[in-house]
XYZ file of C-alpha atoms in Angstrom:
357
model
C 2.760 -1.005 -2.274
C -0.176 1.233 -2.243
C -2.381 2.575 -4.930
C -4.004 5.776 -5.990
C -6.502 6.310 -8.612
C -6.061 10.001 -9.964
C -8.039 12.148 -12.321
C -7.187 15.421 -14.040
C -10.824 15.769 -15.031
C -10.108 15.942 -18.881
C -13.531 17.054 -20.563
C -13.413 15.956 -24.243
C -15.116 13.682 -26.684
C -14.998 9.882 -25.985
C -11.888 8.737 -28.016
C -13.969 5.832 -29.377
C -17.413 6.948 -29.729
C -17.078 10.733 -29.914
C -19.658 11.329 -27.285
C -19.028 14.535 -25.107
C -20.681 14.416 -21.669
C -22.090 17.609 -20.189
C -20.017 19.293 -17.637
C -22.414 18.351 -15.028
C -22.162 14.770 -15.971
C -18.438 14.626 -16.180
C -17.892 16.191 -12.770
C -20.642 13.514 -11.301
C -18.847 10.747 -12.857
C -15.623 11.808 -11.020
C -17.472 11.599 -7.622
C -18.897 8.050 -8.740
C -15.371 7.079 -9.654
C -14.083 8.040 -6.267
C -16.863 6.076 -4.495
C -15.934 3.119 -6.769
C -12.261 3.425 -5.943
C -13.162 3.120 -2.191
C -15.404 0.318 -2.610
C -12.762 -1.581 -4.635
C -10.098 -1.062 -2.078
C -7.869 1.599 -3.513
C -5.705 3.544 -0.945
C -6.462 6.958 -2.517
C -8.143 9.300 -4.994
C -6.522 12.138 -6.411
C -8.046 15.172 -8.365
C -5.677 17.244 -10.396
C -5.529 21.022 -10.956
C -5.666 22.625 -14.446
C -7.032 26.065 -15.436
C -7.257 25.581 -19.236
C -9.141 23.279 -21.823
C -9.704 20.510 -21.922
C -9.746 20.150 -18.356
C -12.372 21.155 -15.686
C -10.306 20.450 -12.793
C -9.799 24.134 -11.667
C -11.437 23.646 -8.211
C -9.897 20.548 -6.426
C -10.805 21.575 -2.832
C -14.716 21.944 -4.042
C -14.517 18.601 -5.957
C -12.742 16.775 -3.138
C -15.135 18.117 -0.476
C -18.011 16.585 -2.356
C -15.909 13.224 -2.708
C -15.343 13.505 1.161
C -19.137 13.617 1.835
C -19.561 10.449 -0.314
C -16.849 8.412 1.242
C -15.405 7.298 4.590
C -11.977 5.887 4.479
C -10.115 6.568 1.128
C -7.444 8.965 1.376
C -7.892 12.342 -0.716
C -5.210 13.651 -2.745
C -4.646 16.685 -4.792
C -2.631 15.888 -8.077
C -1.300 18.612 -8.193
C -2.125 21.794 -6.234
C -0.687 24.442 -8.343
C 0.771 26.675 -5.631
C 2.695 28.651 -8.175
C -0.588 30.166 -9.449
C -2.236 30.484 -6.057
C -2.326 32.865 -3.029
C -0.991 30.528 -0.417
C -3.033 32.121 2.397
C -6.350 31.417 0.294
C -4.954 27.884 -0.447
C -4.387 27.246 3.149
C -7.849 28.338 4.030
C -9.445 25.997 1.518
C -7.260 22.973 2.504
C -7.437 23.598 6.001
C -11.420 23.588 5.748
C -11.127 20.335 3.618
C -9.020 18.671 6.355
C -11.773 18.931 8.568
C -14.618 17.889 6.220
C -12.627 14.826 5.197
C -11.800 13.989 8.981
C -8.120 14.311 8.242
C -7.895 12.257 4.974
C -6.256 15.011 2.941
C -2.786 14.603 1.507
C -1.292 17.386 -0.960
C 0.918 16.973 -3.931
C 2.069 20.279 -5.062
C 3.691 21.586 -8.211
C 4.210 24.502 -10.432
C 1.473 23.474 -12.827
C 1.884 23.171 -16.741
C 0.217 25.000 -19.550
C 0.829 28.423 -21.244
C -2.902 29.365 -21.056
C -3.080 29.085 -17.288
C 0.042 30.784 -16.702
C -1.031 33.761 -18.712
C -4.436 33.586 -16.741
C -2.507 34.221 -13.577
C 0.249 36.354 -14.865
C 3.079 33.682 -14.225
C 5.894 33.377 -16.372
C 8.637 30.930 -17.124
C 11.092 33.004 -15.382
C 9.425 33.252 -12.044
C 7.085 30.039 -11.824
C 9.737 28.299 -9.776
C 10.417 30.955 -7.485
C 6.707 31.507 -7.126
C 6.092 27.799 -6.343
C 8.902 27.740 -3.704
C 7.814 30.905 -2.060
C 4.206 29.743 -1.803
C 5.293 26.422 -0.425
C 7.202 27.952 2.333
C 4.447 30.181 3.323
C 1.753 27.528 3.200
C 4.051 25.298 5.144
C 4.216 27.958 8.058
C 0.562 28.675 7.877
C -0.021 25.050 8.550
C 2.147 24.710 11.373
C 2.195 28.181 13.014
C -0.998 29.878 14.603
C 0.504 33.419 13.933
C 2.885 34.128 10.988
C 5.099 37.116 10.298
C 6.215 36.971 6.656
C 7.562 38.907 3.571
C 8.173 37.888 0.215
C 8.172 38.860 -3.508
C 4.654 37.713 -4.836
C 2.148 38.454 -2.291
C 1.595 41.386 0.475
C 3.512 40.708 3.630
C 2.086 39.264 6.801
C 2.218 40.532 10.442
C 1.269 38.223 13.181
C -1.286 36.882 10.856
C -3.972 34.328 11.928
C -5.587 32.022 9.770
C -8.758 30.148 10.256
C -9.631 27.428 10.557
C -6.807 25.852 12.174
C -6.290 22.444 10.402
C -6.962 18.999 11.859
C -3.683 17.324 10.752
C -0.721 19.132 12.347
C 0.996 18.652 10.152
C -0.159 17.632 6.907
C 1.782 15.415 4.728
C 2.664 17.319 1.300
C 4.182 15.317 -1.647
C 6.023 17.260 -4.413
C 5.068 16.419 -7.886
C 8.125 15.926 -10.464
C 7.934 15.620 -14.177
C 11.169 16.860 -15.992
C 12.821 19.510 -13.657
C 15.073 19.287 -10.520
C 13.444 22.291 -8.863
C 10.579 20.124 -7.450
C 12.980 17.480 -6.391
C 15.313 19.818 -4.694
C 12.396 21.521 -2.830
C 11.219 18.077 -1.695
C 14.668 16.874 -0.346
C 15.412 20.045 1.427
C 12.352 19.800 3.511
C 12.202 16.003 3.885
C 9.118 15.775 2.034
C 7.987 12.780 -0.264
C 8.423 12.818 -4.098
C 5.719 11.860 -6.610
C 7.274 11.125 -10.113
C 4.818 11.849 -13.057
C 6.502 8.897 -14.724
C 3.853 9.237 -17.839
C 5.294 10.792 -20.954
C 8.716 9.160 -21.468
C 10.675 6.070 -20.739
C 11.748 5.339 -17.282
C 15.369 6.886 -17.609
C 14.598 10.616 -16.996
C 12.201 9.815 -14.039
C 14.765 7.369 -12.443
C 17.635 10.042 -12.830
C 15.515 12.402 -10.844
C 14.449 10.050 -8.246
C 18.251 9.254 -8.028
C 18.999 13.050 -7.669
C 16.280 13.198 -4.850
C 17.866 10.692 -2.863
C 21.308 12.328 -3.040
C 19.879 15.624 -1.892
C 17.896 13.963 0.736
C 20.951 12.774 2.231
C 22.807 16.002 1.683
C 20.041 17.977 3.764
C 20.898 15.385 6.561
C 17.663 13.196 6.368
C 17.858 9.364 7.210
C 17.938 7.609 3.815
C 15.459 5.103 4.952
C 12.919 7.723 5.388
C 12.849 8.949 1.743
C 9.417 8.217 0.225
C 8.491 7.917 -3.707
C 5.448 7.510 -5.572
C 5.173 7.350 -9.403
C 2.500 7.585 -11.888
C 1.600 5.387 -14.921
C 0.508 6.089 -18.383
C -2.695 4.154 -18.937
C -4.267 0.851 -17.495
C -6.316 -2.021 -18.962
C -6.000 -5.710 -17.850
C -7.471 -8.756 -18.937
C -7.062 -12.346 -18.388
C -4.840 -12.876 -21.177
C -2.597 -10.258 -22.821
C -4.143 -10.710 -26.325
C -7.621 -9.568 -25.200
C -6.245 -6.777 -23.198
C -4.193 -5.372 -26.308
C -7.042 -5.805 -28.762
C -9.374 -3.751 -26.189
C -6.970 -1.125 -25.588
C -5.659 -0.533 -29.184
C -8.127 1.648 -30.461
C -7.817 3.781 -27.316
C -4.153 4.081 -27.833
C -4.600 5.143 -31.621
C -7.303 7.586 -30.870
C -4.585 9.229 -28.456
C -1.998 9.028 -31.343
C -4.425 10.930 -33.347
C -5.020 13.657 -31.090
C -1.251 14.215 -30.798
C -1.025 14.382 -34.766
C -3.978 16.959 -34.784
C -1.881 18.906 -32.070
C 1.281 18.969 -33.937
C 2.929 16.731 -31.302
C 5.303 13.975 -32.248
C 4.449 10.972 -29.594
C 7.165 9.458 -28.011
C 5.808 5.987 -28.539
C 4.316 5.380 -32.053
C 2.753 1.995 -31.424
C 0.990 0.298 -28.515
C 3.518 -2.486 -28.600
C 6.319 0.057 -28.076
C 4.361 1.819 -25.308
C 3.802 -1.515 -23.339
C 7.720 -2.334 -23.737
C 9.104 1.257 -22.976
C 6.516 3.401 -21.401
C 4.972 3.053 -17.889
C 1.441 2.171 -19.492
C 0.200 -1.142 -17.828
C -1.592 -3.194 -20.671
C -1.639 -6.866 -20.540
C -2.497 -9.978 -18.197
C -2.209 -9.390 -14.317
C 1.268 -11.261 -14.297
C 2.483 -9.062 -17.146
C 1.624 -5.918 -15.287
C 2.960 -7.273 -11.982
C 6.136 -8.143 -13.597
C 6.425 -4.464 -15.135
C 5.612 -2.806 -12.009
C 8.421 -4.632 -10.345
C 10.902 -3.501 -13.112
C 9.786 0.089 -12.664
C 10.165 -0.392 -8.843
C 13.887 -1.437 -9.431
C 14.470 1.804 -11.119
C 12.453 4.046 -8.928
C 12.043 2.439 -5.479
C 8.622 3.660 -5.354
C 6.100 2.555 -2.621
C 2.974 4.326 -4.217
C 1.653 4.281 -7.611
C -1.222 5.638 -9.668
C -3.825 4.477 -12.035
C -5.978 6.585 -14.205
C -9.384 6.750 -12.447
C -11.281 7.475 -15.807
C -12.514 4.992 -18.182
C -10.666 6.808 -20.917
C -12.410 5.193 -23.911
C -13.281 1.978 -22.036
C -17.013 1.283 -21.587
C -18.230 1.442 -18.038
C -18.287 -2.440 -17.805
C -14.735 -2.829 -19.126
C -13.617 -0.080 -16.839
C -14.968 -1.645 -13.761
C -14.011 -5.035 -14.825
C -10.404 -3.936 -15.231
C -10.264 -2.148 -11.823
C -11.752 -5.263 -10.182
C -9.021 -7.506 -11.840
C -6.543 -5.016 -10.618
C -7.653 -5.247 -6.866
C -8.372 -9.063 -7.017
C -5.242 -10.414 -9.033
C -2.572 -7.589 -9.242
C -2.666 -5.445 -6.184
C -2.443 -8.128 -3.521
C 0.693 -9.370 -5.066
C 2.269 -6.014 -5.293
C 1.201 -5.093 -1.861
C 2.923 -8.403 -0.579
C 6.117 -8.190 -2.638
C 6.938 -4.463 -2.400
C 6.522 -3.310 1.362
C 5.146 0.200 1.815
C 4.811 2.159 4.849
C 1.342 3.008 6.196
C -0.386 6.221 5.232
C -0.839 8.688 7.984
C -4.130 7.854 10.135
C -6.954 9.773 9.392
C -9.512 11.015 11.788
C -9.731 13.510 14.734
C -6.498 12.945 16.950
C -8.552 13.569 19.994
C -11.200 10.642 18.986
C -8.323 8.365 18.208
C -6.502 9.100 21.587
C -10.002 8.197 23.356
C -10.495 5.150 21.324
């Protein structure tokens, strides 16, 4: 199994202390967390894309470019690139440039995005968001692979023998499709033979397992080898300690602060207690062995080879955050890597240099 650390760059008060960091400090914290993730041995670091409060993740290629300059080996992910909101030509230009600046360490997770405010900002409707996502991906995919593209569609001006620069380093790049509740992303991933990344955050495992099952069925329908299907999955939170009692005691106020935010927003949470969340959600709180066992239970349902942890402290102190990630890499990740086989990520670096080495 392989492990990503992912952030949506939420910019809000610390759920325990109430402290609100400046925008500058929060963005720099994200970069430092990426450096830490590489230091500790995570396989990838992901930055989400949102265009509404409380997120300040509207420009993943900018943030990831800075992370690329501060790191050397960790793969860089978008989580997700909201192609339904973007001009695919402009998105291609940004990410082809980032592909070079990162020496070919870039992977994309794409999706339609969430949130009424950002849809209004970009004049996207519930009726056309999936069509926009599909059309943008199909053009983005061609731009990455073809030096000249002739194309026409519904949502942007047509192209006639269009050239886009710079040409990317990875030819092609691997694109994952983020999936939460709908089959549209699943169908698109299966059609093109692309990997699927299940959000696996808000609900119990059953609806996510159903979408993964649908993905594998459609994968075979489109003529792909079942052995080539690749699935990743998220988690709803993480904190490990040597014994479960200490882990639960430390994480409880963070979870209860999250419940209070739900209540203030008028949202009925799916899991009303931390114990219920530990039992029925993808949250990983407990001893190393408890977390290993839980990941195995989820793997039995999803068959995933890649999973993510939250990159942010999320109410933990810096010391607690680092200690928990160190414990993950020292006692949890080695067992899961050994017991759940996963295929290697694409090699990064210039293909020309690799051929010469």
